[in-house]
Coordinates of C-alpha atoms in Angstrom, one line a residue:
X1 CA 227.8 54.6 196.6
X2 CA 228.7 54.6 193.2
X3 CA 232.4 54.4 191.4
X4 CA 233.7 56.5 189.0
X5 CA 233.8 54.1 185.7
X6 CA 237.2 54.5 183.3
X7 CA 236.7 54.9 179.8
X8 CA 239.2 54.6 176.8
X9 CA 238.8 56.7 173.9
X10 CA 239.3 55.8 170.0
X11 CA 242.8 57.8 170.5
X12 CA 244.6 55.8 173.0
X13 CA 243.9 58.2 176.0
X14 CA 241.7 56.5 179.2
X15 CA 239.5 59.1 180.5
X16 CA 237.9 58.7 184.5
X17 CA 233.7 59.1 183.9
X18 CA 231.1 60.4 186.5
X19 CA 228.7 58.0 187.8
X20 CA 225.1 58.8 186.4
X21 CA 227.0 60.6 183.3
X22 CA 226.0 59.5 179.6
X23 CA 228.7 60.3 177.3
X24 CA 232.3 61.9 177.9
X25 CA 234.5 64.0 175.8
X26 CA 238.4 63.4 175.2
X27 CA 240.3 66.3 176.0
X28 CA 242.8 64.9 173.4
X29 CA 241.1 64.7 170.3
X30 CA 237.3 65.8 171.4
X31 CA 235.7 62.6 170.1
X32 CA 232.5 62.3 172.4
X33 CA 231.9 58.2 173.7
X34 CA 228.9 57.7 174.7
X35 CA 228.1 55.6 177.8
X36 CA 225.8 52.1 178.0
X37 CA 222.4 53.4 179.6
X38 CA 221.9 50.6 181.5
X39 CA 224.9 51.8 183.6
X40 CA 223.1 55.1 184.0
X41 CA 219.9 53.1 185.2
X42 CA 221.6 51.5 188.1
X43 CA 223.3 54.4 189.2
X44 CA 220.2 56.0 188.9
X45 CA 218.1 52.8 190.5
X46 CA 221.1 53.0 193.6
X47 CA 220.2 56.4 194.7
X48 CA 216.5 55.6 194.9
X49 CA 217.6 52.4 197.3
X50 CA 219.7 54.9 199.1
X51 CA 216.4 57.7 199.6
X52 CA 214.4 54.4 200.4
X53 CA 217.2 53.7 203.2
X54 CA 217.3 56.9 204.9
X55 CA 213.8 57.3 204.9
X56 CA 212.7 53.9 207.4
X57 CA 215.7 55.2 209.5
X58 CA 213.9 58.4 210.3
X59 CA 210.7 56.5 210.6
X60 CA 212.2 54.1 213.2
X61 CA 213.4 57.2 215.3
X62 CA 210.1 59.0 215.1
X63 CA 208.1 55.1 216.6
X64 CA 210.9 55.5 219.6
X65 CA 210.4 58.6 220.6
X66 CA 206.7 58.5 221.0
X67 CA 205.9 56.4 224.0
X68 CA 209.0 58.3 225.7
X69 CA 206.4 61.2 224.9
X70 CA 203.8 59.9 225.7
X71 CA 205.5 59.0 229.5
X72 CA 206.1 62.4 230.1
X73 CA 202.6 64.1 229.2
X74 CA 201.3 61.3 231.9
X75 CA 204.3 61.8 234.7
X76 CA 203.1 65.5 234.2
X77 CA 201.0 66.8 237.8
X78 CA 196.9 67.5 237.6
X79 CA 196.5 70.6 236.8
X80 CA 195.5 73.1 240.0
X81 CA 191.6 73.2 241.1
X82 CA 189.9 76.3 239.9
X83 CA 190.4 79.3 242.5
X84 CA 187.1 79.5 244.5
X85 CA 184.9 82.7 243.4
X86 CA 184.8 85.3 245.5
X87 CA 181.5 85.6 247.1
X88 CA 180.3 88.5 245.7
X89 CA 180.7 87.0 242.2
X90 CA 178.8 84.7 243.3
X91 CA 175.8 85.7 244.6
X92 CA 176.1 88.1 241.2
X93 CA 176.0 85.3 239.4
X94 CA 172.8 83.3 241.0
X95 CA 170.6 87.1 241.1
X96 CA 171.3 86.6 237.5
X97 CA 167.7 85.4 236.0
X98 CA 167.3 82.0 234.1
X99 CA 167.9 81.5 230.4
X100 CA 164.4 82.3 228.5
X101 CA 162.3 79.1 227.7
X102 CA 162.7 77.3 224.8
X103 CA 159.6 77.6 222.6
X104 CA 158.3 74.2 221.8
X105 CA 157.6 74.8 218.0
X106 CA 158.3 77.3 215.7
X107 CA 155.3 79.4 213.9
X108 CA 154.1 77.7 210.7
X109 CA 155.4 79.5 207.4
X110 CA 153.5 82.9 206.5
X111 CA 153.8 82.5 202.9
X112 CA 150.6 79.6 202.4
X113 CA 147.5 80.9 199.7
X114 CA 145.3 80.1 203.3
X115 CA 146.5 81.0 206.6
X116 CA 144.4 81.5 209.6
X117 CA 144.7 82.8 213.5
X118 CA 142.4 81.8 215.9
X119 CA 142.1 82.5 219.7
X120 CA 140.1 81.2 222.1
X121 CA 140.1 82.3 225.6
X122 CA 137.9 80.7 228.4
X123 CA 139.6 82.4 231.0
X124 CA 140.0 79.9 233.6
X125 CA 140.4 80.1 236.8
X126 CA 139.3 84.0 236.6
X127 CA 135.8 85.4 238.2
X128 CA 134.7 86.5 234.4
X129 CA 135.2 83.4 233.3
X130 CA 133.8 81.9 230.1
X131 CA 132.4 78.5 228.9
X132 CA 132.7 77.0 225.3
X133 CA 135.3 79.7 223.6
X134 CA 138.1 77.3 223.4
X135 CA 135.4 74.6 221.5
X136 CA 134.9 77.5 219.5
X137 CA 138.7 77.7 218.5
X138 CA 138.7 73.8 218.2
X139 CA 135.0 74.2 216.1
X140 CA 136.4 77.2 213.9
X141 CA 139.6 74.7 212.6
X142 CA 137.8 71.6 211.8
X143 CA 135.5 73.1 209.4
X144 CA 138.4 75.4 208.0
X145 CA 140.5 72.1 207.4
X146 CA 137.6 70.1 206.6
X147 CA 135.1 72.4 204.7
X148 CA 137.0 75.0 203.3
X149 CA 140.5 73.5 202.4
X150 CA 142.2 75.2 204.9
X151 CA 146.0 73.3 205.7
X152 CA 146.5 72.0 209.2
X153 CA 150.1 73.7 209.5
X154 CA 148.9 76.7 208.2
X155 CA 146.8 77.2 211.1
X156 CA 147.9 79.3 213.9
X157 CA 145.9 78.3 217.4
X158 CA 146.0 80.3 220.4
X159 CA 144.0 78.8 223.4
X160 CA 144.9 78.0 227.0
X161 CA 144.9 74.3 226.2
X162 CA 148.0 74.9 224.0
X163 CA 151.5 73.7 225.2
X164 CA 153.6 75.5 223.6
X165 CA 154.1 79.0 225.5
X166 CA 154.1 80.5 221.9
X167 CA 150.1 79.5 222.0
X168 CA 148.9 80.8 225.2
X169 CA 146.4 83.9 224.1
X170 CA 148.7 86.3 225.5
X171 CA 148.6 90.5 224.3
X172 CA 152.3 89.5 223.2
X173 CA 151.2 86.2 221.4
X174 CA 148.1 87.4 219.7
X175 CA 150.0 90.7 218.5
X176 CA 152.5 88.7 217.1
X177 CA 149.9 86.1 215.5
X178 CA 148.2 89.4 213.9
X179 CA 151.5 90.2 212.3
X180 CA 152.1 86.6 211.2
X181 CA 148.9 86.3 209.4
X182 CA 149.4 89.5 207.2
X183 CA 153.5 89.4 206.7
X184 CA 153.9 89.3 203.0
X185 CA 150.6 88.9 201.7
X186 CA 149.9 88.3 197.8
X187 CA 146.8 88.9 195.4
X188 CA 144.6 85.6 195.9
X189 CA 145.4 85.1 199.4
X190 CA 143.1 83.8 201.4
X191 CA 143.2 84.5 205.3
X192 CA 141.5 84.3 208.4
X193 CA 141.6 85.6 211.7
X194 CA 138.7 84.4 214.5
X195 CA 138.7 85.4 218.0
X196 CA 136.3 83.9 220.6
X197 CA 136.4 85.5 224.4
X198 CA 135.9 88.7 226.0
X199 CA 135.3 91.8 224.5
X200 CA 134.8 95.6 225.9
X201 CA 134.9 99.2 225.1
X202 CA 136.4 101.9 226.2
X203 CA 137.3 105.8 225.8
X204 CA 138.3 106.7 222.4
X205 CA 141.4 109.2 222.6
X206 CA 142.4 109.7 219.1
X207 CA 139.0 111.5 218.0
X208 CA 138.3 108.7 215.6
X209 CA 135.4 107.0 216.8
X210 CA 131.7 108.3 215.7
X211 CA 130.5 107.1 219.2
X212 CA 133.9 108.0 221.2
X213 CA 134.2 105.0 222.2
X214 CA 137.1 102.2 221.3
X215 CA 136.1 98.4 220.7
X216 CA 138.7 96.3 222.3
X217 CA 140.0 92.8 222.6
X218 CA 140.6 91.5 226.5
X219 CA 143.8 89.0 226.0
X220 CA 144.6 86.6 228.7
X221 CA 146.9 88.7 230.6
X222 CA 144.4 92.4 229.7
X223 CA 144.6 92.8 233.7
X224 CA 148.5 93.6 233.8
X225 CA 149.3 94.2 230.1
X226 CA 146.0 95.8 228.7
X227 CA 143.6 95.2 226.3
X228 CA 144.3 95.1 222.4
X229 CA 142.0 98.4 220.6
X230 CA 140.7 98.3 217.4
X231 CA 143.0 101.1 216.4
X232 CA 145.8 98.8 216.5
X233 CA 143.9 96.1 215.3
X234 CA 143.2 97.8 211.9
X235 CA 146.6 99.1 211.5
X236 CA 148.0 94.9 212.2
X237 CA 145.1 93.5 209.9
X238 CA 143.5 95.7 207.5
X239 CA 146.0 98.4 206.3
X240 CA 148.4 95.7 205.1
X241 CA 146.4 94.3 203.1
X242 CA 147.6 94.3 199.4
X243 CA 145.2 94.3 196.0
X244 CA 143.5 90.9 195.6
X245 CA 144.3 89.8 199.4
X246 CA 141.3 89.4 201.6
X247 CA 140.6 89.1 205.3
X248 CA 137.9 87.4 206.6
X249 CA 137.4 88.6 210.6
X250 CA 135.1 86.4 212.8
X251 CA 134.4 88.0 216.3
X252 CA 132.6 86.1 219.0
X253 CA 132.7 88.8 221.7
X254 CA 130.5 91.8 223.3
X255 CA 131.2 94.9 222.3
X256 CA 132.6 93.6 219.0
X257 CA 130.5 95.1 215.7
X258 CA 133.5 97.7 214.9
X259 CA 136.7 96.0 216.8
X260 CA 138.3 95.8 213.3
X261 CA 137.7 99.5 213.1
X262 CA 136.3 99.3 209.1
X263 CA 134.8 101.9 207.5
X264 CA 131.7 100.8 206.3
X265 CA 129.0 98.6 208.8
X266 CA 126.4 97.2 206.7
X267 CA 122.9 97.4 208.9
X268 CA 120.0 94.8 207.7
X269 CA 116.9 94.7 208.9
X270 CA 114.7 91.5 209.4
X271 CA 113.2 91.8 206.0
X272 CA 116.4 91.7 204.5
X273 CA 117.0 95.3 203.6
X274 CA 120.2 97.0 204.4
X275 CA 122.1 100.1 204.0
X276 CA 125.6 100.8 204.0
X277 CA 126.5 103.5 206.9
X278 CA 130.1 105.3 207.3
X279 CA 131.7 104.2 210.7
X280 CA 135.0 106.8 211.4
X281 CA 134.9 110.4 211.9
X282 CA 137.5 110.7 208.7
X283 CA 140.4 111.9 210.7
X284 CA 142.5 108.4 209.9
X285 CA 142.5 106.6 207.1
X286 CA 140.8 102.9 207.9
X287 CA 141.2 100.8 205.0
X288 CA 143.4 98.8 203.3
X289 CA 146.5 99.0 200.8
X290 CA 144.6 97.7 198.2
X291 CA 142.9 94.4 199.3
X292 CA 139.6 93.8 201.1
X293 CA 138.8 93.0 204.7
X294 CA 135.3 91.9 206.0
X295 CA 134.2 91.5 209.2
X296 CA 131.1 89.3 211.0
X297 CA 130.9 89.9 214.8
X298 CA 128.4 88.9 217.4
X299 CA 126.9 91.9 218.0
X300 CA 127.0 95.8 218.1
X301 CA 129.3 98.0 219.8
X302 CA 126.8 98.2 222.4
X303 CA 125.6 95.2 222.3
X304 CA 126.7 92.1 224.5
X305 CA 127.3 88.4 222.6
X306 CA 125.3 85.7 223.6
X307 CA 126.1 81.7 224.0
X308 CA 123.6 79.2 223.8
X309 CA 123.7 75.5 224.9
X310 CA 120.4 74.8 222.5
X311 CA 122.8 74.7 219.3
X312 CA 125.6 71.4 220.5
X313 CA 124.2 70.5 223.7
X314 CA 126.9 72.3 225.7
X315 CA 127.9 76.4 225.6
X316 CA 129.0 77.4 222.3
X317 CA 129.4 80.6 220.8
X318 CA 126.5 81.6 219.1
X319 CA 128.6 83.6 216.4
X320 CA 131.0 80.7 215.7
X321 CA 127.9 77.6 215.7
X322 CA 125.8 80.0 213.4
X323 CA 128.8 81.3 210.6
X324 CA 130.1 77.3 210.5
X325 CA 126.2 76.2 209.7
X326 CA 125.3 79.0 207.5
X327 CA 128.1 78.1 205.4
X328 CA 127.7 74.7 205.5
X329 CA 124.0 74.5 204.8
X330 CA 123.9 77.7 202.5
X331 CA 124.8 75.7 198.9
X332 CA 127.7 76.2 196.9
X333 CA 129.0 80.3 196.7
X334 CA 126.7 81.7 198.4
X335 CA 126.9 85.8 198.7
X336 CA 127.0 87.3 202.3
X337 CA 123.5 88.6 202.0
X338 CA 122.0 84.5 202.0
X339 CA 124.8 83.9 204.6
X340 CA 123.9 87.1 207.1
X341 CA 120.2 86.1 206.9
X342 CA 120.9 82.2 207.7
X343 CA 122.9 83.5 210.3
X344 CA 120.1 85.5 211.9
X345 CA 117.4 82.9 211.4
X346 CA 119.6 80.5 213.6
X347 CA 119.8 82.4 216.2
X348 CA 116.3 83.9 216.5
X349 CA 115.1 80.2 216.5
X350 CA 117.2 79.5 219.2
X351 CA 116.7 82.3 221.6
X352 CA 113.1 81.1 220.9
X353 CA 113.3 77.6 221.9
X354 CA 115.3 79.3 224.8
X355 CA 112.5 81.6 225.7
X356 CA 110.1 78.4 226.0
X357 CA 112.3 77.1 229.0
X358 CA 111.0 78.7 232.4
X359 CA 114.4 79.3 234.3
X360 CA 115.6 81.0 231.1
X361 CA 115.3 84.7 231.5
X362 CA 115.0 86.9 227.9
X363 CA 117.6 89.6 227.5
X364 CA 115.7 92.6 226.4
X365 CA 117.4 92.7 222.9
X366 CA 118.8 89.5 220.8
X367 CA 122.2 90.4 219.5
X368 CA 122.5 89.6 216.2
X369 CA 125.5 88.9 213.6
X370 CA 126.6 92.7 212.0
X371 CA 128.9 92.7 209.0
X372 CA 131.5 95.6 208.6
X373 CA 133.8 95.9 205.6
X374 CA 136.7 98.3 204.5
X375 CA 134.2 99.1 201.2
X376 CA 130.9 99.2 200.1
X377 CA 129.6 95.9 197.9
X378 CA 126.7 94.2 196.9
X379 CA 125.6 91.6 199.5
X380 CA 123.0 89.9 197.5
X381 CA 125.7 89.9 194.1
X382 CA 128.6 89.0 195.7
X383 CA 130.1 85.9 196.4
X384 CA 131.3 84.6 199.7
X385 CA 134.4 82.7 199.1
X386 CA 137.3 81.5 201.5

């Protein structure tokens, strides 16, 4: 530690100086002396050693008394087994039902210019079962991708062949595809929604139906959880719709001319000739917020779809096969007028190379494409466009 330093003033009188002080006063005469700094500096420099000092001294202590730590946290006991349950906890416990299963993919995004939904449901295993509606699904996405620039991921497919739980063509699955395919829809989007299975009608109990009958939807599950109407339907697809959004339906099912429930049905006659005829009773507003949804089925309410094997060699639906090759083989922008009249042509021709075959048994009436929409247009002027 440092001295005190004695000092003689110009006066005679020795004065005693702090250590780290720079100058001193005499009390004698007051004449301040100062002090050499470099004495300041070591006393200054010997208080830093000192700090230094003390500090590895606590340092050393704190290395010492960890292992003698560390020897008690390991001489400590186990800690005691958990108490057993009791046994009604228990069996509580295992009544409880399994965690949900964990969905394989999420849904692609919503937001794309081109989206589509399709379903197709062969309904294995079942007595009603059907043959080629799942090729139908696989049919309806290559030429979307492939013809009309449709992106892969923005493609929603619900078929039995699907792995994903979130696939299977469930009432559950396909309401909640509807709902994906419309969720924040824009002016210039393009979407799709195309259904291939059963379809049926049955007893209208709103009042809104001309006929008084409902067009329906049969999901996978329609014997426990019931059939989709077209009531619901419309109010899922069509009324969402916004200005310069359109939905484009195609419906490969019986019973299916008015499952979207539009307003207007166009009817055509083989020559070519239409007329535009009001579908609803007027009660319920049927069309859109603004944007425009068209629909192509198979057939007319009463009417039951028909399959063919003479179009790929193997069941397919007559609907899908038909739309895909009128579209294809129309030319560039065709309107729906050429397209509805290709449509027809294909299948007439093949019901008739059908009829030649001697096991083949004619239905009494051909079922042929019918185009509903939620307003009137020009089918000859306007442009068919995806």
């Amino acid at each position: 530690m440092a001295s005190r330093r004695d000092v003689r003033c110009r006066c005679g009188r020795w004065m005693s100086a702090q250590p780290g002080v720079s100058s001193i006063q005499c009390s004698t005469c007051h004449t301040v002396t100062q002090l050499s700094s470099s004495l300041v500096d070591i006393a200054r420099g010997a208080n830093r050693v000192l700090q230094g000092i003390q500090q590895l001294r606590r340092q050393h202590k704190q290395q010492q008394q960890q292992p003698q730590q560390q020897q008690q946290i390991m001489a400590q006991p186990p800690p005691p087994p958990p108490k057993r349950q009791h046994k009604q906890q228990q069996q509580q416990i295992m009544a409880q039902p399994p965690p949900p299963p964990k969905l394989l993919e999420p849904l692609p995004s919503p937001f794309g210019k081109k989206r589509a939904v399709i379903c197709g449901l062969d309904y294995k295993g079942k007595s009603y079962s059907l043959e080629g509606c799942i090729s139908d699904a696989k049919s309806m996405r290559t030429f979307l991708v492939k013809q009309m620039g449709f992106p892969i991921d923005s493609i929603l497919m619900l078929t039995e062949d699907e792995a994903s739980p979130q696939r299977i063509p469930t009432k559950k699955n396909i309401r909640k595809a509807m709902r994906w395919l419309v969720e924040g829809n824009r002016a210039r989007d393009s979407l799709v929604f195309h259904y291939s299975g059963h379809g049926s009608q049955q007893k209208d109990y709103n009042g809104d139906e001309v006929d008084g009958q409902d067009e329906a939807l049969a999901p996978l599950d329609h014997e426990t959880e019931g059939k989709i109407i077209d009531d619901e339907i419309n109010k899922t697809l069509v009324r969402p719709l916004v200005h310069g959004a359109k939905l484009h339906a195609v419906i490969d099912a019986c019973n299916s001319g008015t499952v979207l429930d539009l307003p207007s049905v166009c009817r055509m006659e083989r020559n070519g000739f239409y007329e535009w005829e009001r579908q609803t009773s007027g009660r319920t507003y049927k069309g859109t917020n603004g944007g425009t949804a068209i629909c192509l089925s198979a057939c007319d309410d009463h009417e039951a779809s028909g399959y063919t094997p003479v179009f790929t060699g193997k069941n397919a639906g007559a609907m899908t096969y038909s739309f895909i090759k009128a579209v294809k083989t129309a030319g560039p922008a065709p309107t729906y007028g050429h397209l509805l009249n290709l449509m027809c042509s294909a299948i007439r021709e093949a019901q008739s190379r059908l009829a030649r075959d001697e096991n083949y048994t004619s239905p009494e009436e051909t079922a042929e494409p019918l185009l509903t929409s939620s307003e009137e247009f020009d089918i000859y002027a306007t442009k068919f466009v995806l």
